Amino acid sequence: MNKLVVGILASISLAAQAQSGNEIMYVGTYSLRGSEGIYVFTFDRKTGSMQPVQAVSNAKSPSFLAIHPTGKYLYSVNEGADKLGGVSSYAIDKATGKLQFINGQSSLGAGPCHVSVDQTGKTAFVSNYGGGSLAVLPINTDGSLAAPTDSVQDAGTGPNAQRQDKAHVHSATLAPDNRFVYVADLTTDKLNIFDIDTKTSTIKPAATPYVTVKPGSGPRHFTFHPNGKYAYLVEELTSTVAVFARNAKTGALTLMDDNVKALPEGFSGQNTSADIHVDPSGKFLYHSNRGANTLAIFAIGADGRLTKVGDQPTEGKTPRNFLIDPKGDFVFVANQDTDNITIFKRDQKTGKLTFTGQSVKVPAPVCVLMAGN
């Protein structure tokens, strides 16, 4: 059978998979241990299994990903790019999920580690960990990225001399109403709050420009409760969670609880925390621990506060980002140092997780996304 026929049959098979209800997933990686770049999979909800579709070549550590609100485009930071950083755009084939490179732009800073896209699909926000800055890039109507129209350089040090030696901007998270972006700096122990102008792709400090957490905590990733009234912050260096109430009108945050412990009882080893997500129902919060290699599970009270209900081993080492699927049935964990993504079934009533036995090999996985999520 010649290559053309094989290619046609493969395309027909993929299209059939997409039409059968299989969902498309994307995995960003570090360029280690033979990683090709970005990996595309289908997910079969009935069998709970992932099947490979495509590996997209990118040797610059396309670690963190974001999907355009139309579902037509995907964006990756290029964490291994030069000191000017980098971010790339890709077109998504809706039938197969396959990616096609569109273009790339500088992120105006070293070590870009996070990208997010506003709800209008007109602006991308790129966090430069190494450069300690945030870059704001317009998105053209064809999904391509324009050169940055705004940037903010952070500055400062913190009490952890090894990790808080200079500014390290780690994430930029859009508010549910798309009016504000919340920027976590691991070094300054602050969440900086900016007003967004979606027409010009620019930002300015909000009326309440920041909120501070306990010195040495190390803000990393941030997420909102579905009701928009509460928000939760990973404190990487202390393996804890900060809980906030949010004023929807002003965007201001009020610290309710700081340093909520996320490690298993009795754990005394080295650990840094990574990712945080609330389930679609708003009843449970999950938090990944690199070192303990667990997901901490919290119940969320009516007042937004957290109660620890369990710890789930991730069946791999160094869990970075993880994904709760949009229906709340499955959790996918990217275990960076064991080169695998592990799949868990989620009990929607208790929040507890059960390992399905399904594990997919991916070199140095960092970020897991599902199309439409």
Tab-separated table of C-alpha atoms in Angstrom:
chain	number	residue	atom	x	y	z
A	1	MET	CA	0.000	0.000	0.000
A	2	ASN	CA	1.576	3.321	-1.045
A	3	LYS	CA	2.068	6.314	1.252
A	4	LEU	CA	-0.705	8.350	-0.413
A	5	VAL	CA	-3.314	5.658	0.232
A	6	VAL	CA	-2.103	5.215	3.821
A	7	GLY	CA	-2.361	8.978	4.358
A	8	ILE	CA	-5.902	9.119	2.944
A	9	LEU	CA	-7.017	6.193	5.116
A	10	ALA	CA	-5.472	7.810	8.195
A	11	SER	CA	-7.303	11.076	7.487
A	12	ILE	CA	-10.596	9.227	7.009
A	13	SER	CA	-10.004	7.359	10.279
A	14	LEU	CA	-9.308	10.580	12.181
A	15	ALA	CA	-12.354	12.297	10.732
A	16	ALA	CA	-14.465	9.310	11.733
A	17	GLN	CA	-13.029	9.475	15.254
A	18	ALA	CA	-13.906	13.153	15.525
A	19	GLN	CA	-17.440	12.532	14.237
A	20	SER	CA	-17.910	9.634	16.679
A	21	GLY	CA	-17.630	12.058	19.575
A	22	ASN	CA	-13.985	11.541	20.484
A	23	GLU	CA	-12.529	14.708	21.938
A	24	ILE	CA	-9.263	16.344	20.951
A	25	MET	CA	-6.476	16.949	23.460
A	26	TYR	CA	-3.211	18.900	23.280
A	27	VAL	CA	-0.059	18.410	25.335
A	28	GLY	CA	2.746	20.943	25.661
A	29	THR	CA	6.205	19.660	26.605
A	30	TYR	CA	9.763	20.575	27.450
A	31	SER	CA	12.282	19.768	24.702
A	32	LEU	CA	13.812	16.883	26.665
A	33	ARG	CA	14.255	13.122	26.218
A	34	GLY	CA	13.262	13.142	22.575
A	35	SER	CA	10.174	15.336	22.796
A	36	GLU	CA	9.070	16.534	19.384
A	37	GLY	CA	7.104	19.524	20.696
A	38	ILE	CA	3.294	19.646	20.912
A	39	TYR	CA	1.346	16.380	20.916
A	40	VAL	CA	-2.224	15.911	19.699
A	41	PHE	CA	-4.478	13.077	20.923
A	42	THR	CA	-8.052	11.954	20.685
A	43	PHE	CA	-9.832	10.987	23.906
A	44	ASP	CA	-12.503	8.313	23.942
A	45	ARG	CA	-14.798	9.040	26.889
A	46	LYS	CA	-16.327	5.559	26.801
A	47	THR	CA	-13.027	3.705	27.170
A	48	GLY	CA	-11.167	6.485	28.990
A	49	SER	CA	-8.226	6.172	26.596
A	50	MET	CA	-6.085	8.616	24.624
A	51	GLN	CA	-4.802	7.843	21.127
A	52	PRO	CA	-2.014	9.771	19.315
A	53	VAL	CA	-2.905	11.894	16.301
A	54	GLN	CA	0.058	14.169	15.624
A	55	ALA	CA	3.395	15.400	16.965
A	56	VAL	CA	4.117	19.011	15.990
A	57	SER	CA	7.793	19.853	15.728
A	58	ASN	CA	8.953	22.629	18.063
A	59	ALA	CA	12.392	22.367	19.676
A	60	LYS	CA	11.983	25.452	21.897
A	61	SER	CA	10.056	23.816	24.774
A	62	PRO	CA	6.430	24.663	23.849
A	63	SER	CA	5.474	24.097	27.470
A	64	PHE	CA	2.266	25.991	28.162
A	65	LEU	CA	-0.671	26.168	25.749
A	66	ALA	CA	-3.896	28.125	25.311
A	67	ILE	CA	-6.820	27.618	22.915
A	68	HIS	CA	-8.557	30.531	21.198
A	69	PRO	CA	-12.215	30.953	22.299
A	70	THR	CA	-13.378	30.075	18.758
A	71	GLY	CA	-11.543	26.760	18.991
A	72	LYS	CA	-9.819	27.555	15.685
A	73	TYR	CA	-6.345	28.386	16.986
A	74	LEU	CA	-3.821	27.256	19.587
A	75	TYR	CA	-0.978	29.236	21.151
A	76	SER	CA	2.204	28.006	22.811
A	77	VAL	CA	4.936	29.745	24.736
A	78	ASN	CA	8.415	28.766	23.586
A	79	GLU	CA	10.137	28.561	26.942
A	80	GLY	CA	13.495	27.573	25.431
A	81	ALA	CA	13.653	30.553	23.086
A	82	ASP	CA	16.408	33.187	23.336
A	83	LYS	CA	16.425	36.122	25.762
A	84	LEU	CA	13.654	37.830	23.779
A	85	GLY	CA	11.392	34.854	24.394
A	86	GLY	CA	8.807	33.537	21.998
A	87	VAL	CA	5.191	32.577	21.457
A	88	SER	CA	3.694	30.675	18.502
A	89	SER	CA	0.274	30.399	16.898
A	90	TYR	CA	-1.220	27.340	15.195
A	91	ALA	CA	-4.379	26.749	13.175
A	92	ILE	CA	-6.565	23.860	14.378
A	93	ASP	CA	-8.190	21.542	11.851
A	94	LYS	CA	-11.642	21.144	13.404
A	95	ALA	CA	-12.198	17.748	11.756
A	96	THR	CA	-9.007	16.061	12.960
A	97	GLY	CA	-7.593	18.348	15.654
A	98	LYS	CA	-4.302	18.586	13.777
A	99	LEU	CA	-2.203	21.740	14.062
A	100	GLN	CA	-0.609	23.878	11.357
A	101	PHE	CA	1.965	26.528	12.323
A	102	ILE	CA	0.877	30.102	11.532
A	103	ASN	CA	3.512	32.438	12.971
A	104	GLY	CA	5.582	33.406	15.975
A	105	GLN	CA	6.399	36.581	17.882
A	106	SER	CA	8.771	37.700	20.596
A	107	SER	CA	7.415	37.771	24.145
A	108	LEU	CA	9.920	40.522	25.033
A	109	GLY	CA	11.428	38.488	27.844
A	110	ALA	CA	13.291	35.298	28.677
A	111	GLY	CA	11.678	32.060	29.782
A	112	PRO	CA	8.023	32.582	28.785
A	113	CYS	CA	6.082	30.035	30.857
A	114	HIS	CA	2.367	30.868	30.532
A	115	VAL	CA	-0.014	32.155	27.854
A	116	SER	CA	-3.683	33.078	28.122
A	117	VAL	CA	-6.199	34.518	25.662
A	118	ASP	CA	-9.007	36.929	26.499
A	119	GLN	CA	-12.632	35.998	25.843
A	120	THR	CA	-12.931	38.217	22.766
A	121	GLY	CA	-10.048	36.305	21.200
A	122	LYS	CA	-8.289	39.562	20.338
A	123	THR	CA	-5.470	39.566	22.905
A	124	ALA	CA	-2.857	37.139	24.247
A	125	PHE	CA	-1.008	37.590	27.536
A	126	VAL	CA	2.420	35.992	27.910
A	127	SER	CA	4.201	35.671	31.266
A	128	ASN	CA	8.004	35.736	31.113
A	129	TYR	CA	9.363	33.864	34.132
A	130	GLY	CA	13.019	34.530	33.364
A	131	GLY	CA	12.494	38.119	32.267
A	132	GLY	CA	10.064	39.005	35.051
A	133	SER	CA	7.669	40.682	32.644
A	134	LEU	CA	4.246	40.432	31.019
A	135	ALA	CA	3.781	40.900	27.269
A	136	VAL	CA	0.441	41.786	25.649
A	137	LEU	CA	0.018	40.737	22.003
A	138	PRO	CA	-2.897	41.429	19.643
A	139	ILE	CA	-4.384	38.449	17.829
A	140	ASN	CA	-5.300	39.035	14.194
A	141	THR	CA	-8.549	37.792	12.638
A	142	ASP	CA	-6.685	34.892	11.002
A	143	GLY	CA	-5.386	33.748	14.391
A	144	SER	CA	-1.864	35.012	13.827
A	145	LEU	CA	-0.069	36.989	16.503
A	146	ALA	CA	0.916	40.618	16.026
A	147	ALA	CA	3.924	42.179	17.715
A	148	PRO	CA	3.382	43.135	21.384
A	149	THR	CA	1.447	46.363	21.930
A	150	ASP	CA	2.089	46.552	25.666
A	151	SER	CA	4.332	45.101	28.338
A	152	VAL	CA	4.917	45.451	32.068
A	153	GLN	CA	8.308	44.883	33.687
A	154	ASP	CA	8.080	43.760	37.302
A	155	ALA	CA	10.859	44.235	39.874
A	156	GLY	CA	11.698	43.157	43.396
A	157	THR	CA	13.132	40.415	45.569
A	158	GLY	CA	11.736	38.129	48.266
A	159	PRO	CA	12.935	36.323	51.399
A	160	ASN	CA	13.742	33.086	49.541
A	161	ALA	CA	17.178	34.069	48.225
A	162	GLN	CA	17.436	31.117	45.845
A	163	ARG	CA	14.040	31.449	44.161
A	164	GLN	CA	13.100	35.089	44.789
A	165	ASP	CA	16.288	36.771	43.571
A	166	LYS	CA	14.507	38.862	40.935
A	167	ALA	CA	11.025	39.233	39.465
A	168	HIS	CA	9.535	35.997	38.094
A	169	VAL	CA	6.137	36.558	36.453
A	170	HIS	CA	4.477	33.144	36.370
A	171	SER	CA	0.916	33.500	35.040
A	172	ALA	CA	-1.736	35.908	33.802
A	173	THR	CA	-5.324	34.824	34.462
A	174	LEU	CA	-8.379	36.509	32.935
A	175	ALA	CA	-11.302	37.406	35.185
A	176	PRO	CA	-14.630	35.707	34.394
A	177	ASP	CA	-15.992	39.062	33.150
A	178	ASN	CA	-12.897	39.637	30.961
A	179	ARG	CA	-12.373	43.114	32.455
A	180	PHE	CA	-9.287	42.322	34.502
A	181	VAL	CA	-6.143	40.204	34.269
A	182	TYR	CA	-4.449	38.904	37.421
A	183	VAL	CA	-0.679	38.501	37.164
A	184	ALA	CA	1.183	36.299	39.656
A	185	ASP	CA	4.795	37.146	40.493
A	186	LEU	CA	6.573	34.335	42.344
A	187	THR	CA	9.182	36.729	43.728
A	188	THR	CA	7.231	39.740	44.971
A	189	ASP	CA	4.504	37.612	46.618
A	190	LYS	CA	1.889	39.717	44.835
A	191	LEU	CA	-0.998	39.281	42.465
A	192	ASN	CA	-0.945	42.379	40.274
A	193	ILE	CA	-4.342	43.431	38.904
A	194	PHE	CA	-4.767	45.224	35.575
A	195	ASP	CA	-7.688	46.716	33.668
A	196	ILE	CA	-7.871	45.405	30.095
A	197	ASP	CA	-8.617	47.485	27.003
A	198	THR	CA	-9.618	44.776	24.510
A	199	LYS	CA	-9.854	47.258	21.621
A	200	THR	CA	-6.226	48.369	21.850
A	201	SER	CA	-4.736	45.267	23.533
A	202	THR	CA	-3.298	47.364	26.342
A	203	ILE	CA	-3.528	47.235	30.121
A	204	LYS	CA	-3.258	49.616	33.058
A	205	PRO	CA	-3.162	49.099	36.842
A	206	ALA	CA	-6.634	48.587	38.320
A	207	ALA	CA	-7.998	50.897	41.020
A	208	THR	CA	-6.757	48.313	43.524
A	209	PRO	CA	-3.524	47.404	41.728
A	210	TYR	CA	-2.438	44.344	43.690
A	211	VAL	CA	-2.953	42.040	46.646
A	212	THR	CA	-0.105	40.669	48.771
A	213	VAL	CA	0.275	37.196	50.268
A	214	LYS	CA	2.612	35.906	52.969
A	215	PRO	CA	6.307	36.688	52.243
A	216	GLY	CA	8.129	33.729	50.719
A	217	SER	CA	4.943	32.026	49.501
A	218	GLY	CA	5.715	32.289	45.793
A	219	PRO	CA	2.504	32.954	43.778
A	220	ARG	CA	2.335	30.700	40.718
A	221	HIS	CA	-1.064	29.877	39.163
A	222	PHE	CA	-4.494	31.346	39.874
A	223	THR	CA	-8.078	30.236	39.274
A	224	PHE	CA	-11.625	31.438	39.872
A	225	HIS	CA	-14.658	29.774	41.353
A	226	PRO	CA	-17.397	29.428	38.682
A	227	ASN	CA	-19.530	31.997	40.549
A	228	GLY	CA	-16.753	34.590	40.208
A	229	LYS	CA	-16.968	35.531	43.905
A	230	TYR	CA	-13.919	33.564	45.047
A	231	ALA	CA	-10.447	32.861	43.709
A	232	TYR	CA	-7.572	30.561	44.606
A	233	LEU	CA	-3.805	30.898	44.285
A	234	VAL	CA	-1.076	28.248	44.241
A	235	GLU	CA	1.710	29.288	46.599
A	236	GLU	CA	4.553	27.310	45.040
A	237	LEU	CA	7.301	27.741	47.611
A	238	THR	CA	5.219	26.898	50.694
A	239	SER	CA	3.026	24.200	49.047
A	240	THR	CA	-0.105	26.037	50.101
A	241	VAL	CA	-3.243	27.718	48.740
A	242	ALA	CA	-4.408	31.295	49.278
A	243	VAL	CA	-8.167	31.941	49.219
A	244	PHE	CA	-9.656	35.276	48.131
A	245	ALA	CA	-13.009	36.986	47.946
A	246	ARG	CA	-13.415	39.069	44.792
A	247	ASN	CA	-15.211	42.346	44.195
A	248	ALA	CA	-16.664	41.898	40.712
A	249	LYS	CA	-17.120	45.631	40.152
A	250	THR	CA	-13.571	46.739	40.991
A	251	GLY	CA	-11.680	43.484	40.510
A	252	ALA	CA	-10.163	43.874	43.982
A	253	LEU	CA	-9.226	40.776	45.968
A	254	THR	CA	-9.541	40.332	49.725
A	255	LEU	CA	-7.400	37.637	51.320
A	256	MET	CA	-9.601	35.235	53.317
A	257	ASP	CA	-7.156	32.417	54.068
A	258	ASP	CA	-3.418	32.193	53.433
A	259	ASN	CA	-1.124	29.189	53.510
A	260	VAL	CA	-3.850	26.507	53.455
A	261	LYS	CA	-1.737	23.332	53.598
A	262	ALA	CA	-1.813	21.153	50.497
A	263	LEU	CA	0.717	18.454	51.375
A	264	PRO	CA	-0.236	14.999	52.670
A	265	GLU	CA	-0.179	14.662	56.448
A	266	GLY	CA	3.267	13.613	57.621
A	267	PHE	CA	5.073	14.368	54.344
A	268	SER	CA	8.503	15.859	55.105
A	269	GLY	CA	10.345	15.749	51.776
A	270	GLN	CA	11.100	18.478	49.267
A	271	ASN	CA	8.080	19.813	47.379
A	272	THR	CA	6.981	22.676	45.181
A	273	SER	CA	3.369	23.150	44.137
A	274	ALA	CA	2.372	23.746	40.527
A	275	ASP	CA	-1.206	23.912	39.258
A	276	ILE	CA	-4.707	24.574	40.594
A	277	HIS	CA	-8.235	24.061	39.228
A	278	VAL	CA	-11.835	24.150	40.437
A	279	ASP	CA	-14.214	21.480	39.112
A	280	PRO	CA	-17.088	22.634	36.853
A	281	SER	CA	-19.631	22.402	39.694
A	282	GLY	CA	-17.581	24.660	41.976
A	283	LYS	CA	-17.677	22.072	44.765
A	284	PHE	CA	-14.043	20.897	44.737
A	285	LEU	CA	-10.573	22.319	44.223
A	286	TYR	CA	-7.465	20.374	43.148
A	287	HIS	CA	-3.800	21.335	43.568
A	288	SER	CA	-0.679	19.527	42.269
A	289	ASN	CA	2.378	18.791	44.412
A	290	ARG	CA	5.772	18.138	42.790
A	291	GLY	CA	7.780	16.048	45.232
A	292	ALA	CA	4.904	14.514	47.149
A	293	ASN	CA	3.583	13.634	43.654
A	294	THR	CA	-0.041	14.078	44.635
A	295	LEU	CA	-3.132	16.050	43.844
A	296	ALA	CA	-4.513	17.636	46.986
A	297	ILE	CA	-8.330	17.567	47.021
A	298	PHE	CA	-10.362	20.231	48.830
A	299	ALA	CA	-14.100	20.660	49.310
A	300	ILE	CA	-15.237	24.250	48.711
A	301	GLY	CA	-17.735	25.624	51.215
A	302	ALA	CA	-20.595	28.000	50.484
A	303	ASP	CA	-18.344	30.765	51.822
A	304	GLY	CA	-15.560	29.833	49.405
A	305	ARG	CA	-13.288	28.391	52.094
A	306	LEU	CA	-11.454	25.092	51.722
A	307	THR	CA	-11.567	21.820	53.654
A	308	LYS	CA	-9.019	19.115	52.792
A	309	VAL	CA	-10.739	15.850	51.846
A	310	GLY	CA	-7.920	13.776	50.394
A	311	ASP	CA	-4.641	13.273	48.540
A	312	GLN	CA	-4.429	11.365	45.275
A	313	PRO	CA	-1.058	9.925	44.160
A	314	THR	CA	-0.532	10.930	40.525
A	315	GLU	CA	1.061	7.609	39.431
A	316	GLY	CA	4.077	9.545	38.177
A	317	LYS	CA	6.756	12.000	39.243
A	318	THR	CA	6.664	15.803	39.211
A	319	PRO	CA	3.032	16.501	38.310
A	320	ARG	CA	2.883	19.926	36.726
A	321	ASN	CA	-0.319	21.015	35.073
A	322	PHE	CA	-3.424	18.872	35.070
A	323	LEU	CA	-6.830	19.048	33.411
A	324	ILE	CA	-10.327	18.485	34.751
A	325	ASP	CA	-12.399	17.673	31.699
A	326	PRO	CA	-15.301	20.073	30.969
A	327	LYS	CA	-17.904	17.504	32.068
A	328	GLY	CA	-16.076	16.875	35.346
A	329	ASP	CA	-15.720	13.117	34.815
A	330	PHE	CA	-11.962	12.742	34.268
A	331	VAL	CA	-8.700	14.278	35.449
A	332	PHE	CA	-5.527	14.130	33.348
A	333	VAL	CA	-2.157	14.710	35.041
A	334	ALA	CA	1.076	15.687	33.240
A	335	ASN	CA	3.925	13.966	35.111
A	336	GLN	CA	7.034	15.705	33.806
A	337	ASP	CA	9.785	13.435	35.123
A	338	THR	CA	8.182	10.070	34.336
A	339	ASP	CA	7.170	11.132	30.816
A	340	ASN	CA	3.530	10.169	31.182
A	341	ILE	CA	-0.001	11.474	31.397
A	342	THR	CA	-2.134	9.548	33.858
A	343	ILE	CA	-5.936	9.419	33.679
A	344	PHE	CA	-8.265	9.392	36.682
A	345	LYS	CA	-12.026	8.939	37.007
A	346	ARG	CA	-13.620	11.546	39.242
A	347	ASP	CA	-16.495	10.992	41.661
A	348	GLN	CA	-18.557	14.153	41.251
A	349	LYS	CA	-20.216	13.723	44.656
A	350	THR	CA	-17.097	13.212	46.787
A	351	GLY	CA	-14.434	14.801	44.576
A	352	LYS	CA	-12.262	11.708	45.045
A	353	LEU	CA	-10.207	10.296	42.177
A	354	THR	CA	-9.598	6.714	41.031
A	355	PHE	CA	-6.701	5.811	38.726
A	356	THR	CA	-8.125	4.172	35.611
A	357	GLY	CA	-4.914	2.301	34.825
A	358	GLN	CA	-4.593	4.357	31.636
A	359	SER	CA	-1.235	6.079	31.145
A	360	VAL	CA	0.050	7.708	27.955
A	361	LYS	CA	3.749	8.126	27.211
A	362	VAL	CA	4.745	11.710	26.382
A	363	PRO	CA	8.280	13.059	26.899
A	364	ALA	CA	8.442	15.777	29.616
A	365	PRO	CA	4.742	16.763	29.528
A	366	VAL	CA	3.882	20.128	31.078
A	367	CYS	CA	0.405	21.265	30.000
A	368	VAL	CA	-2.754	19.332	29.044
A	369	LEU	CA	-5.725	20.933	27.280
A	370	MET	CA	-8.939	19.636	25.776
A	371	ALA	CA	-10.497	21.360	22.768
A	372	GLY	CA	-13.440	23.412	23.987
A	373	ASN	CA	-11.965	23.666	27.512
